mmCIF file of C-alpha atoms in Angstrom:
data_model
loop_
_atom_site.group_PDB
_atom_site.id
_atom_site.type_symbol
_atom_site.label_atom_id
_atom_site.label_comp_id
_atom_site.label_asym_id
_atom_site.label_seq_id
_atom_site.Cartn_x
_atom_site.Cartn_y
_atom_site.Cartn_z
ATOM 1 C CA UNK Q 1 -54.546 23.259 21.994
ATOM 2 C CA UNK Q 2 -51.250 24.170 20.734
ATOM 3 C CA UNK Q 3 -50.046 21.089 20.366
ATOM 4 C CA UNK Q 4 -53.303 20.909 18.659
ATOM 5 C CA UNK Q 5 -52.392 23.662 16.316
ATOM 6 C CA UNK Q 6 -48.568 22.809 15.670
ATOM 7 C CA UNK Q 7 -50.468 19.635 14.345
ATOM 8 C CA UNK Q 8 -52.652 21.886 11.815
ATOM 9 C CA UNK Q 9 -49.261 23.553 11.052
ATOM 10 C CA UNK Q 10 -47.036 20.619 10.672
ATOM 11 C CA UNK Q 11 -49.589 19.266 7.948
ATOM 12 C CA UNK Q 12 -50.535 22.270 5.842
ATOM 13 C CA UNK Q 13 -47.061 23.453 5.381
ATOM 14 C CA UNK Q 14 -46.277 19.557 4.334
ATOM 15 C CA UNK Q 15 -48.961 20.259 2.019
ATOM 16 C CA UNK Q 16 -47.628 23.316 0.709
ATOM 17 C CA UNK Q 17 -43.945 21.462 -0.190
ATOM 18 C CA UNK Q 18 -45.528 18.544 -1.959
ATOM 19 C CA UNK Q 19 -47.809 20.981 -3.866
ATOM 20 C CA UNK Q 20 -44.102 23.024 -4.983
ATOM 21 C CA UNK Q 21 -42.779 18.886 -5.740
ATOM 22 C CA UNK Q 22 -45.729 18.365 -8.428
ATOM 23 C CA UNK Q 23 -44.823 22.080 -9.323
ATOM 24 C CA UNK Q 24 -41.121 21.719 -9.958
ATOM 25 C CA UNK Q 25 -41.806 18.203 -11.420
ATOM 26 C CA UNK Q 26 -44.710 20.201 -13.470
ATOM 27 C CA UNK Q 27 -42.278 22.609 -14.589
ATOM 28 C CA UNK Q 28 -39.739 20.059 -16.086
ATOM 29 C CA UNK Q 29 -41.666 16.889 -17.135
ATOM 30 C CA UNK Q 30 -44.908 18.886 -18.602
ATOM 31 C CA UNK Q 31 -44.050 19.136 -22.886
ATOM 32 C CA UNK Q 32 -45.133 22.307 -23.746
ATOM 33 C CA UNK Q 33 -45.239 25.981 -22.675
ATOM 34 C CA UNK Q 34 -48.217 25.975 -21.124
ATOM 35 C CA UNK Q 35 -49.077 23.114 -19.266
ATOM 36 C CA UNK Q 36 -45.897 23.962 -17.521
ATOM 37 C CA UNK Q 37 -47.523 26.995 -16.679
ATOM 38 C CA UNK Q 38 -49.977 25.538 -15.485
ATOM 39 C CA UNK Q 39 -47.983 22.987 -13.401
ATOM 40 C CA UNK Q 40 -46.330 25.730 -11.605
ATOM 41 C CA UNK Q 41 -49.506 28.354 -10.751
ATOM 42 C CA UNK Q 42 -50.596 25.115 -8.730
ATOM 43 C CA UNK Q 43 -46.854 26.068 -6.726
ATOM 44 C CA UNK Q 44 -47.937 28.667 -6.224
ATOM 45 C CA UNK Q 45 -51.203 29.819 -6.013
ATOM 46 C CA UNK Q 46 -51.932 26.418 -3.391
ATOM 47 C CA UNK Q 47 -48.441 25.145 -2.362
ATOM 48 C CA UNK Q 48 -48.039 28.713 -1.309
ATOM 49 C CA UNK Q 49 -51.210 29.143 0.312
ATOM 50 C CA UNK Q 50 -51.388 26.551 2.407
ATOM 51 C CA UNK Q 51 -48.457 27.020 3.495
ATOM 52 C CA UNK Q 52 -49.302 30.836 4.607
ATOM 53 C CA UNK Q 53 -52.204 28.866 5.997
ATOM 54 C CA UNK Q 54 -49.568 26.720 8.366
ATOM 55 C CA UNK Q 55 -48.207 29.621 9.277
ATOM 56 C CA UNK Q 56 -51.068 31.517 10.884
ATOM 57 C CA UNK Q 57 -51.590 29.544 14.382
ATOM 58 C CA UNK Q 58 -47.985 29.758 14.376
ATOM 59 C CA UNK Q 59 -47.236 34.290 14.650
ATOM 60 C CA UNK Q 60 -47.232 36.026 18.018
ATOM 61 C CA UNK Q 61 -49.062 39.310 16.523
ATOM 62 C CA UNK Q 62 -52.004 39.605 14.497
ATOM 63 C CA UNK Q 63 -50.235 42.101 12.187
ATOM 64 C CA UNK Q 64 -47.841 39.264 11.231
ATOM 65 C CA UNK Q 65 -50.202 37.390 10.286
ATOM 66 C CA UNK Q 66 -51.393 40.135 8.782
ATOM 67 C CA UNK Q 67 -48.614 40.286 6.742
ATOM 68 C CA UNK Q 68 -48.018 37.041 5.787
ATOM 69 C CA UNK Q 69 -51.896 36.833 4.299
ATOM 70 C CA UNK Q 70 -50.494 39.975 2.487
ATOM 71 C CA UNK Q 71 -47.737 38.714 0.652
ATOM 72 C CA UNK Q 72 -49.332 35.854 0.197
ATOM 73 C CA UNK Q 73 -51.749 38.310 -2.074
ATOM 74 C CA UNK Q 74 -49.413 40.069 -3.323
ATOM 75 C CA UNK Q 75 -48.069 36.800 -4.514
ATOM 76 C CA UNK Q 76 -50.999 35.630 -6.611
ATOM 77 C CA UNK Q 77 -50.925 39.289 -8.340
ATOM 78 C CA UNK Q 78 -47.639 38.740 -9.036
ATOM 79 C CA UNK Q 79 -47.815 34.881 -10.438
ATOM 80 C CA UNK Q 80 -51.216 35.649 -11.895
ATOM 81 C CA UNK Q 81 -50.327 38.388 -14.537
ATOM 82 C CA UNK Q 82 -46.884 36.141 -15.388
ATOM 83 C CA UNK Q 83 -48.475 34.069 -16.741
ATOM 84 C CA UNK Q 84 -50.634 35.773 -17.959
ATOM 85 C CA UNK Q 85 -48.504 37.470 -19.947
ATOM 86 C CA UNK Q 86 -46.173 34.260 -20.820
ATOM 87 C CA UNK Q 87 -48.982 32.314 -21.798
ATOM 88 C CA UNK Q 88 -49.864 34.723 -24.187
ATOM 89 C CA UNK Q 89 -46.005 35.335 -25.873
ATOM 90 C CA UNK Q 90 -46.212 31.375 -25.780
ATOM 91 C CA UNK Q 91 -49.346 31.274 -27.594
ATOM 92 C CA UNK Q 92 -47.903 33.814 -30.415
ATOM 93 C CA UNK Q 93 -44.398 32.545 -30.596
ATOM 94 C CA UNK Q 94 -45.341 28.768 -30.508
ATOM 95 C CA UNK Q 95 -47.109 26.588 -33.152
ATOM 96 C CA UNK Q 96 -50.034 24.870 -31.482
ATOM 97 C CA UNK Q 97 -50.078 21.711 -30.520
ATOM 98 C CA UNK D 1 -29.000 21.908 15.049
ATOM 99 C CA UNK D 2 -28.112 19.252 12.552
ATOM 100 C CA UNK D 3 -31.341 20.621 10.719
ATOM 101 C CA UNK D 4 -30.021 23.764 10.025
ATOM 102 C CA UNK D 5 -26.529 22.535 9.568
ATOM 103 C CA UNK D 6 -28.598 20.583 6.592
ATOM 104 C CA UNK D 7 -30.020 23.290 5.343
ATOM 105 C CA UNK D 8 -26.834 25.688 5.615
ATOM 106 C CA UNK D 9 -24.971 22.815 3.673
ATOM 107 C CA UNK D 10 -27.648 22.376 1.090
ATOM 108 C CA UNK D 11 -27.412 26.114 0.090
ATOM 109 C CA UNK D 12 -23.619 26.329 -0.240
ATOM 110 C CA UNK D 13 -24.092 22.924 -2.868
ATOM 111 C CA UNK D 14 -27.507 24.741 -4.767
ATOM 112 C CA UNK D 15 -25.260 28.073 -4.482
ATOM 113 C CA UNK D 16 -21.991 27.087 -6.190
ATOM 114 C CA UNK D 17 -24.269 24.402 -8.175
ATOM 115 C CA UNK D 18 -25.383 27.725 -9.847
ATOM 116 C CA UNK D 19 -22.736 29.800 -9.411
ATOM 117 C CA UNK D 20 -21.665 26.687 -12.261
ATOM 118 C CA UNK D 21 -24.079 27.306 -13.988
ATOM 119 C CA UNK D 22 -23.650 30.736 -14.752
ATOM 120 C CA UNK D 23 -20.906 30.601 -16.002
ATOM 121 C CA UNK D 24 -21.166 27.661 -17.961
ATOM 122 C CA UNK D 25 -23.954 28.702 -19.213
ATOM 123 C CA UNK D 26 -23.210 29.044 -23.550
ATOM 124 C CA UNK D 27 -26.151 31.894 -24.658
ATOM 125 C CA UNK D 28 -26.963 35.000 -22.397
ATOM 126 C CA UNK D 29 -30.475 34.503 -21.955
ATOM 127 C CA UNK D 30 -30.320 31.596 -19.298
ATOM 128 C CA UNK D 31 -26.850 33.170 -17.855
ATOM 129 C CA UNK D 32 -28.637 35.107 -16.798
ATOM 130 C CA UNK D 33 -31.896 33.606 -15.403
ATOM 131 C CA UNK D 34 -28.452 31.505 -13.212
ATOM 132 C CA UNK D 35 -27.660 34.734 -12.156
ATOM 133 C CA UNK D 36 -30.800 35.884 -11.287
ATOM 134 C CA UNK D 37 -31.389 32.349 -9.117
ATOM 135 C CA UNK D 38 -27.702 33.141 -7.915
ATOM 136 C CA UNK D 39 -28.751 36.463 -6.304
ATOM 137 C CA UNK D 40 -31.888 35.226 -4.226
ATOM 138 C CA UNK D 41 -29.839 31.834 -3.160
ATOM 139 C CA UNK D 42 -27.374 34.657 -1.680
ATOM 140 C CA UNK D 43 -30.786 36.189 0.234
ATOM 141 C CA UNK D 44 -30.993 33.513 1.843
ATOM 142 C CA UNK D 45 -26.950 33.319 2.737
ATOM 143 C CA UNK D 46 -27.516 36.014 4.071
ATOM 144 C CA UNK D 47 -30.861 35.988 6.468
ATOM 145 C CA UNK D 48 -28.986 32.507 7.854
ATOM 146 C CA UNK D 49 -26.384 35.341 8.445
ATOM 147 C CA UNK D 50 -29.215 37.286 10.014
ATOM 148 C CA UNK D 51 -27.856 39.948 7.898
ATOM 149 C CA UNK D 52 -31.411 40.399 6.804
ATOM 150 C CA UNK D 53 -30.123 44.668 5.761
ATOM 151 C CA UNK D 54 -27.734 42.741 3.230
ATOM 152 C CA UNK D 55 -30.862 40.643 2.934
ATOM 153 C CA UNK D 56 -32.592 43.341 1.525
ATOM 154 C CA UNK D 57 -30.252 45.180 -0.499
ATOM 155 C CA UNK D 58 -29.412 41.623 -2.090
ATOM 156 C CA UNK D 59 -33.201 40.533 -3.035
ATOM 157 C CA UNK D 60 -33.614 44.327 -4.291
ATOM 158 C CA UNK D 61 -30.423 45.290 -6.545
ATOM 159 C CA UNK D 62 -28.431 41.884 -7.371
ATOM 160 C CA UNK D 63 -30.893 39.843 -7.877
ATOM 161 C CA UNK D 64 -34.124 42.542 -8.861
ATOM 162 C CA UNK D 65 -32.638 45.094 -10.200
ATOM 163 C CA UNK D 66 -29.654 43.755 -11.724
ATOM 164 C CA UNK D 67 -31.085 41.221 -13.905
ATOM 165 C CA UNK D 68 -33.832 43.447 -15.107
ATOM 166 C CA UNK D 69 -31.140 45.700 -16.451
ATOM 167 C CA UNK D 70 -28.868 41.967 -17.750
ATOM 168 C CA UNK D 71 -32.378 40.540 -18.623
ATOM 169 C CA UNK D 72 -32.352 44.414 -21.042
ATOM 170 C CA UNK D 73 -29.406 43.260 -22.201
ATOM 171 C CA UNK D 74 -30.091 40.197 -23.337
ATOM 172 C CA UNK D 75 -32.211 41.319 -25.324
ATOM 173 C CA UNK D 76 -30.357 43.960 -27.187
ATOM 174 C CA UNK D 77 -27.630 41.763 -27.839
ATOM 175 C CA UNK D 78 -30.159 39.195 -29.059
ATOM 176 C CA UNK D 79 -28.384 39.795 -32.679
ATOM 177 C CA UNK D 80 -24.706 39.434 -32.172
ATOM 178 C CA UNK D 81 -25.327 35.977 -29.928
ATOM 179 C CA UNK D 82 -24.569 33.945 -32.393
ATOM 180 C CA UNK D 83 -21.725 35.298 -33.617
ATOM 181 C CA UNK D 84 -20.554 35.774 -30.439
ATOM 182 C CA UNK D 85 -21.509 32.297 -29.377
ATOM 183 C CA UNK D 86 -19.812 30.713 -32.910
ATOM 184 C CA UNK D 87 -15.784 32.633 -31.202
ATOM 185 C CA UNK D 88 -15.025 30.310 -29.262
ATOM 186 C CA UNK D 89 -11.261 32.291 -27.711
ATOM 187 C CA UNK D 90 -8.252 29.787 -27.465
ATOM 188 C CA UNK D 91 -7.040 27.154 -25.460
ATOM 189 C CA UNK D 92 -4.210 29.385 -23.932
ATOM 190 C CA UNK D 93 -6.494 32.033 -23.219
ATOM 191 C CA UNK D 94 -9.401 30.606 -21.383
ATOM 192 C CA UNK D 95 -6.542 28.625 -19.624
ATOM 193 C CA UNK D 96 -4.918 31.900 -18.878
ATOM 194 C CA UNK D 97 -8.950 32.462 -17.877
ATOM 195 C CA UNK D 98 -9.325 29.867 -15.462
ATOM 196 C CA UNK D 99 -5.726 30.069 -13.646
ATOM 197 C CA UNK D 100 -6.083 33.856 -12.421
ATOM 198 C CA UNK D 101 -9.495 33.223 -11.287
ATOM 199 C CA UNK D 102 -8.299 30.142 -9.931
ATOM 200 C CA UNK D 103 -5.787 32.343 -7.881
ATOM 201 C CA UNK D 104 -8.700 35.218 -7.603
ATOM 202 C CA UNK D 105 -10.091 32.838 -5.588
ATOM 203 C CA UNK D 106 -7.721 30.742 -3.684
ATOM 204 C CA UNK D 107 -6.509 34.511 -2.290
ATOM 205 C CA UNK D 108 -9.957 34.811 -1.344
ATOM 206 C CA UNK D 109 -10.225 32.003 0.749
ATOM 207 C CA UNK D 110 -7.147 32.128 2.644
ATOM 208 C CA UNK D 111 -7.689 35.446 3.941
ATOM 209 C CA UNK D 112 -11.327 34.398 5.035
ATOM 210 C CA UNK D 113 -9.503 31.139 6.765
ATOM 211 C CA UNK D 114 -6.571 33.284 7.855
ATOM 212 C CA UNK D 115 -8.720 35.634 9.755
ATOM 213 C CA UNK D 116 -8.266 35.347 13.433
ATOM 214 C CA UNK D 117 -10.423 34.134 15.823
ATOM 215 C CA UNK D 118 -12.370 36.093 17.189
ATOM 216 C CA UNK D 119 -12.577 38.547 13.971
ATOM 217 C CA UNK D 120 -11.295 42.536 14.437
ATOM 218 C CA UNK D 121 -14.195 43.961 15.098
ATOM 219 C CA UNK D 122 -15.961 47.919 15.349
ATOM 220 C CA UNK D 123 -19.055 46.281 15.860
ATOM 221 C CA UNK D 124 -19.113 46.775 19.861
ATOM 222 C CA UNK D 125 -17.479 50.470 19.501
ATOM 223 C CA UNK D 126 -20.228 51.535 16.867
ATOM 224 C CA UNK D 127 -22.619 49.650 19.106
ATOM 225 C CA UNK D 128 -21.979 51.371 21.967
ATOM 226 C CA UNK D 129 -22.001 54.865 20.296
ATOM 227 C CA UNK D 130 -25.096 54.246 18.544
ATOM 228 C CA UNK D 131 -27.413 56.445 20.984
ATOM 229 C CA UNK D 132 -25.347 59.461 19.571
ATOM 230 C CA UNK D 133 -26.464 59.499 16.631
ATOM 231 C CA UNK D 134 -30.128 59.319 17.646
ATOM 232 C CA UNK D 135 -30.872 56.303 15.166
ATOM 233 C CA UNK D 136 -31.745 52.807 16.083
ATOM 234 C CA UNK D 137 -30.189 50.267 12.787
ATOM 235 C CA UNK D 138 -26.771 49.884 13.448
ATOM 236 C CA UNK D 139 -26.217 49.410 9.679
ATOM 237 C CA UNK D 140 -27.650 52.990 8.976
ATOM 238 C CA UNK D 141 -25.736 54.480 11.761
ATOM 239 C CA UNK D 142 -22.995 52.771 10.258
ATOM 240 C CA UNK D 143 -23.469 53.996 6.146
ATOM 241 C CA UNK D 144 -24.969 57.229 6.997
ATOM 242 C CA UNK D 145 -22.973 58.347 10.448
ATOM 243 C CA UNK D 146 -20.132 56.781 10.486
ATOM 244 C CA UNK D 147 -18.575 55.903 6.991
ATOM 245 C CA UNK D 148 -20.970 58.895 5.429
ATOM 246 C CA UNK D 149 -18.290 59.158 3.181
ATOM 247 C CA UNK D 150 -18.767 55.642 1.366
ATOM 248 C CA UNK D 151 -22.712 56.242 1.077
ATOM 249 C CA UNK D 152 -21.846 59.339 -0.486
ATOM 250 C CA UNK D 153 -19.162 58.740 -2.794
ATOM 251 C CA UNK D 154 -22.105 55.260 -3.374
ATOM 252 C CA UNK D 155 -24.804 57.937 -4.504
ATOM 253 C CA UNK D 156 -22.222 59.817 -7.099
ATOM 254 C CA UNK D 157 -21.563 56.301 -8.340
ATOM 255 C CA UNK D 158 -25.372 56.014 -9.372
ATOM 256 C CA UNK D 159 -25.158 59.454 -10.748
ATOM 257 C CA UNK D 160 -21.742 58.170 -13.082
ATOM 258 C CA UNK D 161 -23.871 54.751 -14.154
ATOM 259 C CA UNK D 162 -26.573 57.145 -15.517
ATOM 260 C CA UNK D 163 -23.908 59.194 -17.691
ATOM 261 C CA UNK D 164 -22.553 56.271 -19.090
ATOM 262 C CA UNK D 165 -26.052 54.772 -20.141
ATOM 263 C CA UNK D 166 -26.801 57.978 -21.906
ATOM 264 C CA UNK D 167 -23.462 58.405 -23.476
ATOM 265 C CA UNK D 168 -24.119 55.430 -25.256
ATOM 266 C CA UNK D 169 -26.934 57.766 -27.168
ATOM 267 C CA UNK D 170 -26.071 59.029 -30.650
ATOM 268 C CA UNK D 171 -26.015 62.442 -31.142
ATOM 269 C CA UNK D 172 -29.380 63.085 -32.775
ATOM 270 C CA UNK D 173 -31.042 61.109 -30.029
ATOM 271 C CA UNK D 174 -29.307 63.780 -27.178
ATOM 272 C CA UNK D 175 -31.582 64.775 -24.404
ATOM 273 C CA UNK D 176 -34.437 62.682 -25.837
ATOM 274 C CA UNK D 177 -36.462 60.685 -24.314
ATOM 275 C CA UNK D 178 -35.273 56.303 -24.214
ATOM 276 C CA UNK D 179 -36.990 54.349 -26.180
ATOM 277 C CA UNK D 180 -41.173 53.009 -25.276
ATOM 278 C CA UNK D 181 -41.301 50.469 -22.292
ATOM 279 C CA UNK D 182 -44.441 48.916 -23.443
ATOM 280 C CA UNK D 183 -45.385 45.874 -24.456
ATOM 281 C CA UNK D 184 -45.153 45.854 -28.333
ATOM 282 C CA UNK D 185 -48.827 44.328 -27.556
ATOM 283 C CA UNK D 186 -50.709 45.654 -24.833
ATOM 284 C CA UNK D 187 -51.644 43.748 -21.627
ATOM 285 C CA UNK D 188 -54.964 43.880 -19.929
ATOM 286 C CA UNK D 189 -53.562 41.912 -17.028
ATOM 287 C CA UNK D 190 -50.414 44.108 -16.798
ATOM 288 C CA UNK D 191 -52.272 47.296 -17.135
ATOM 289 C CA UNK D 192 -54.109 46.130 -13.945
ATOM 290 C CA UNK D 193 -50.846 45.384 -11.895
ATOM 291 C CA UNK D 194 -49.569 48.663 -13.233
ATOM 292 C CA UNK D 195 -52.712 50.082 -12.056
ATOM 293 C CA UNK D 196 -52.996 47.783 -8.735
ATOM 294 C CA UNK D 197 -49.791 46.926 -7.594
ATOM 295 C CA UNK D 198 -47.863 50.939 -7.449
ATOM 296 C CA UNK D 199 -50.252 52.033 -4.665
ATOM 297 C CA UNK D 200 -49.140 49.901 -2.563
ATOM 298 C CA UNK D 201 -45.052 49.159 -3.149
ATOM 299 C CA UNK D 202 -44.944 52.866 -3.299
ATOM 300 C CA UNK D 203 -46.014 52.990 0.398
ATOM 301 C CA UNK D 204 -44.053 49.442 1.162
ATOM 302 C CA UNK D 205 -41.152 51.726 -0.393
ATOM 303 C CA UNK D 206 -41.844 54.398 1.951
ATOM 304 C CA UNK D 207 -42.264 52.051 4.698
ATOM 305 C CA UNK D 208 -39.157 50.602 4.555
ATOM 306 C CA UNK D 209 -37.086 54.247 3.612
ATOM 307 C CA UNK D 210 -38.481 55.029 7.344
ATOM 308 C CA UNK D 211 -38.276 52.035 9.365
ATOM 309 C CA UNK D 212 -34.714 52.252 8.283
ATOM 310 C CA UNK D 213 -33.575 54.395 10.638
ATOM 311 C CA UNK D 214 -34.154 51.846 13.134
ATOM 312 C CA UNK D 215 -34.963 48.519 12.035
ATOM 313 C CA UNK D 216 -33.228 46.904 8.923
ATOM 314 C CA UNK D 217 -34.410 48.597 5.721
ATOM 315 C CA UNK D 218 -32.913 51.590 4.197
ATOM 316 C CA UNK D 219 -33.276 54.173 1.500
ATOM 317 C CA UNK D 220 -31.805 51.811 -0.993
ATOM 318 C CA UNK D 221 -34.062 49.142 -0.639
ATOM 319 C CA UNK D 222 -37.185 50.863 -0.407
ATOM 320 C CA UNK D 223 -35.758 53.412 -3.496
ATOM 321 C CA UNK D 224 -35.169 50.150 -5.142
ATOM 322 C CA UNK D 225 -39.326 49.317 -4.928
ATOM 323 C CA UNK D 226 -40.116 52.576 -5.605
ATOM 324 C CA UNK D 227 -38.183 53.203 -8.244
ATOM 325 C CA UNK D 228 -39.534 48.969 -9.899
ATOM 326 C CA UNK D 229 -43.510 50.893 -9.210
ATOM 327 C CA UNK D 230 -42.144 53.255 -12.144
ATOM 328 C CA UNK D 231 -40.936 51.062 -14.302
ATOM 329 C CA UNK D 232 -43.676 48.801 -13.997
ATOM 330 C CA UNK D 233 -45.643 51.793 -15.039
ATOM 331 C CA UNK D 234 -43.487 51.994 -17.735
ATOM 332 C CA UNK D 235 -43.694 48.762 -19.380
ATOM 333 C CA UNK D 236 -47.484 48.551 -19.178
ATOM 334 C CA UNK D 237 -47.438 51.486 -21.103
ATOM 335 C CA UNK D 238 -49.621 53.792 -18.710
ATOM 336 C CA UNK D 239 -46.150 56.070 -18.575
ATOM 337 C CA UNK D 240 -43.304 57.652 -20.858
ATOM 338 C CA UNK D 241 -39.853 57.270 -19.635
ATOM 339 C CA UNK D 242 -39.607 61.479 -19.484
ATOM 340 C CA UNK D 243 -37.244 63.305 -21.921
ATOM 341 C CA UNK D 244 -33.098 63.817 -20.005
ATOM 342 C CA UNK D 245 -33.117 67.000 -20.772
ATOM 343 C CA UNK D 246 -35.460 68.156 -18.957
ATOM 344 C CA UNK D 247 -35.234 70.183 -15.599
ATOM 345 C CA UNK D 248 -36.966 68.409 -13.814
ATOM 346 C CA UNK D 249 -35.706 65.677 -13.906
ATOM 347 C CA UNK D 250 -31.877 67.120 -13.519
ATOM 348 C CA UNK D 251 -33.313 68.448 -10.339
ATOM 349 C CA UNK D 252 -34.271 65.262 -8.880
ATOM 350 C CA UNK D 253 -31.491 62.695 -10.329
ATOM 351 C CA UNK D 254 -29.559 64.945 -8.535
ATOM 352 C CA UNK D 255 -31.040 66.531 -5.491
ATOM 353 C CA UNK D 256 -30.040 63.317 -2.969
ATOM 354 C CA UNK D 257 -26.948 63.250 -3.916
ATOM 355 C CA UNK D 258 -26.375 67.224 -3.991
ATOM 356 C CA UNK D 259 -28.709 67.660 -0.710
ATOM 357 C CA UNK D 260 -26.211 65.159 1.327
ATOM 358 C CA UNK D 261 -22.980 67.496 -0.164
ATOM 359 C CA UNK D 262 -25.048 69.938 1.292
ATOM 360 C CA UNK D 263 -25.029 68.794 4.676
ATOM 361 C CA UNK D 264 -21.441 67.607 5.000
ATOM 362 C CA UNK D 265 -20.404 70.400 3.856
ATOM 363 C CA UNK D 266 -22.062 72.476 6.418
ATOM 364 C CA UNK D 267 -20.721 70.425 8.638
ATOM 365 C CA UNK D 268 -17.423 72.646 8.728
ATOM 366 C CA UNK D 269 -19.154 75.006 10.479
ATOM 367 C CA UNK D 270 -22.152 73.170 12.154
ATOM 368 C CA UNK D 271 -19.814 70.702 13.434
ATOM 369 C CA UNK D 272 -16.208 70.849 13.184
ATOM 370 C CA UNK D 273 -15.758 68.204 10.461
ATOM 371 C CA UNK D 274 -16.857 67.124 6.992
ATOM 372 C CA UNK D 275 -20.208 65.487 7.559
ATOM 373 C CA UNK D 276 -20.085 65.388 10.607
ATOM 374 C CA UNK D 277 -23.481 66.247 11.699
ATOM 375 C CA UNK D 278 -24.636 68.980 14.921
ATOM 376 C CA UNK D 279 -25.092 67.214 18.382
ATOM 377 C CA UNK D 280 -29.185 66.877 18.815
ATOM 378 C CA UNK D 281 -29.139 66.829 15.316
ATOM 379 C CA UNK D 282 -27.688 64.434 13.842
ATOM 380 C CA UNK D 283 -30.987 61.470 13.289
ATOM 381 C CA UNK D 284 -33.171 64.252 11.851
ATOM 382 C CA UNK D 285 -30.478 65.148 9.348
ATOM 383 C CA UNK D 286 -30.046 61.255 8.511
ATOM 384 C CA UNK D 287 -33.850 61.240 7.677
ATOM 385 C CA UNK D 288 -34.006 63.906 5.438
ATOM 386 C CA UNK D 289 -30.620 63.039 3.684
ATOM 387 C CA UNK D 290 -32.163 59.358 3.748
ATOM 388 C CA UNK D 291 -35.764 60.557 1.922
ATOM 389 C CA UNK D 292 -34.259 63.231 -1.021
ATOM 390 C CA UNK D 293 -31.854 60.012 -1.655
ATOM 391 C CA UNK D 294 -34.946 57.625 -1.916
ATOM 392 C CA UNK D 295 -36.448 60.581 -4.380
ATOM 393 C CA UNK D 296 -32.982 60.606 -6.936
ATOM 394 C CA UNK D 297 -31.601 57.095 -6.313
ATOM 395 C CA UNK D 298 -35.845 54.970 -7.414
ATOM 396 C CA UNK D 299 -35.686 57.819 -10.018
ATOM 397 C CA UNK D 300 -31.901 57.294 -10.952
ATOM 398 C CA UNK D 301 -32.469 53.207 -11.278
ATOM 399 C CA UNK D 302 -36.091 53.692 -13.143
ATOM 400 C CA UNK D 303 -33.678 55.539 -16.109
ATOM 401 C CA UNK D 304 -31.055 52.773 -15.795
ATOM 402 C CA UNK D 305 -33.594 50.609 -16.464
ATOM 403 C CA UNK D 306 -34.514 52.493 -19.947
ATOM 404 C CA UNK D 307 -32.320 52.818 -21.314
ATOM 405 C CA UNK D 308 -29.983 55.532 -23.409
ATOM 406 C CA UNK D 309 -32.108 58.267 -25.086
ATOM 407 C CA UNK D 310 -33.066 57.109 -28.615
ATOM 408 C CA UNK D 311 -35.996 59.630 -29.174
ATOM 409 C CA UNK D 312 -35.620 63.047 -31.294
ATOM 410 C CA UNK D 313 -36.208 66.085 -28.496
ATOM 411 C CA UNK D 314 -39.571 66.971 -29.364
ATOM 412 C CA UNK D 315 -39.942 70.645 -30.002
#
């Protein structure tokens, strides 16, 4: 059972890392602010989500698992708001492509 | 082991690269962004060195608060940016700066490398006397019992910094409110965040202050989070910065340092020395001082971000 959980952790965290890598590549390669933001939010939402999901079986106490999930939710809230702010500022200041 | 070593080496290289980028950036904004990233990397380094107290402080003050202050400075300096960039200092001047910086770095490196092994430490003594203070976190014991004077002066320095910022105000605005932090274009998502996050942030800040007595945490880290929540509500346009001449503002600002000082002076009679705590009351006094300081530090940090008064006093 613990081997299965370990495999699950490795797979989920690796997948999360792939999303972060893709997000970073997108941030560097995409042409304008909105598409870069699009790449970045995938890393924030799915990448961090997968990493948290992968780490859940490794927690020793339920409280630690709750803390991980709360951290993910807080990042969701913050990154969602920041993306909105950046996108609106970009739309006001950058001419539409 | 080798994986940890590779991680540490990667971290060191990244930090050096970030530091060089921050210095080499020609304009203010990229330099500030580099500095914030540098602070976050430094947080990871402190975690690797098993110093979570310092890591928390670095993340809150070094990465977060200083970053916000510098970003504020950047937006105020935008008008002066082009002339500042076009002005290139002379070659001898730059050589002198480089030479002196190299000398300073070399001196620090030499001091670190020439430390006797094992390095002299008071840690065992500090840990042995921990039970006398009643707190379980050695860092808190150092900050508020063994070296309480340093912390007292630190809280006074923070007030001085705020007085320095206020003194930039033109005479006609003295005593008035700082300019509003709200965005020019009101944003629904920011005002939602400004309403949802503060209850969570304030509870988290209070928790970090409270747990600081026995685990990594403490007033500065907690106060930064609480102060950040105040700044967030001001940025979301839900609150406006208060007039700095109001009595309650001044009282909150000095409450922490004043209470700390009062406990310190009372120590002369109750425990025989300045800043000495009477036996058996050390922990309760330490927690009381931390609570008072938290309020003051949070208010000071929020007003530091708000900046100098920019409106006349309302009559």
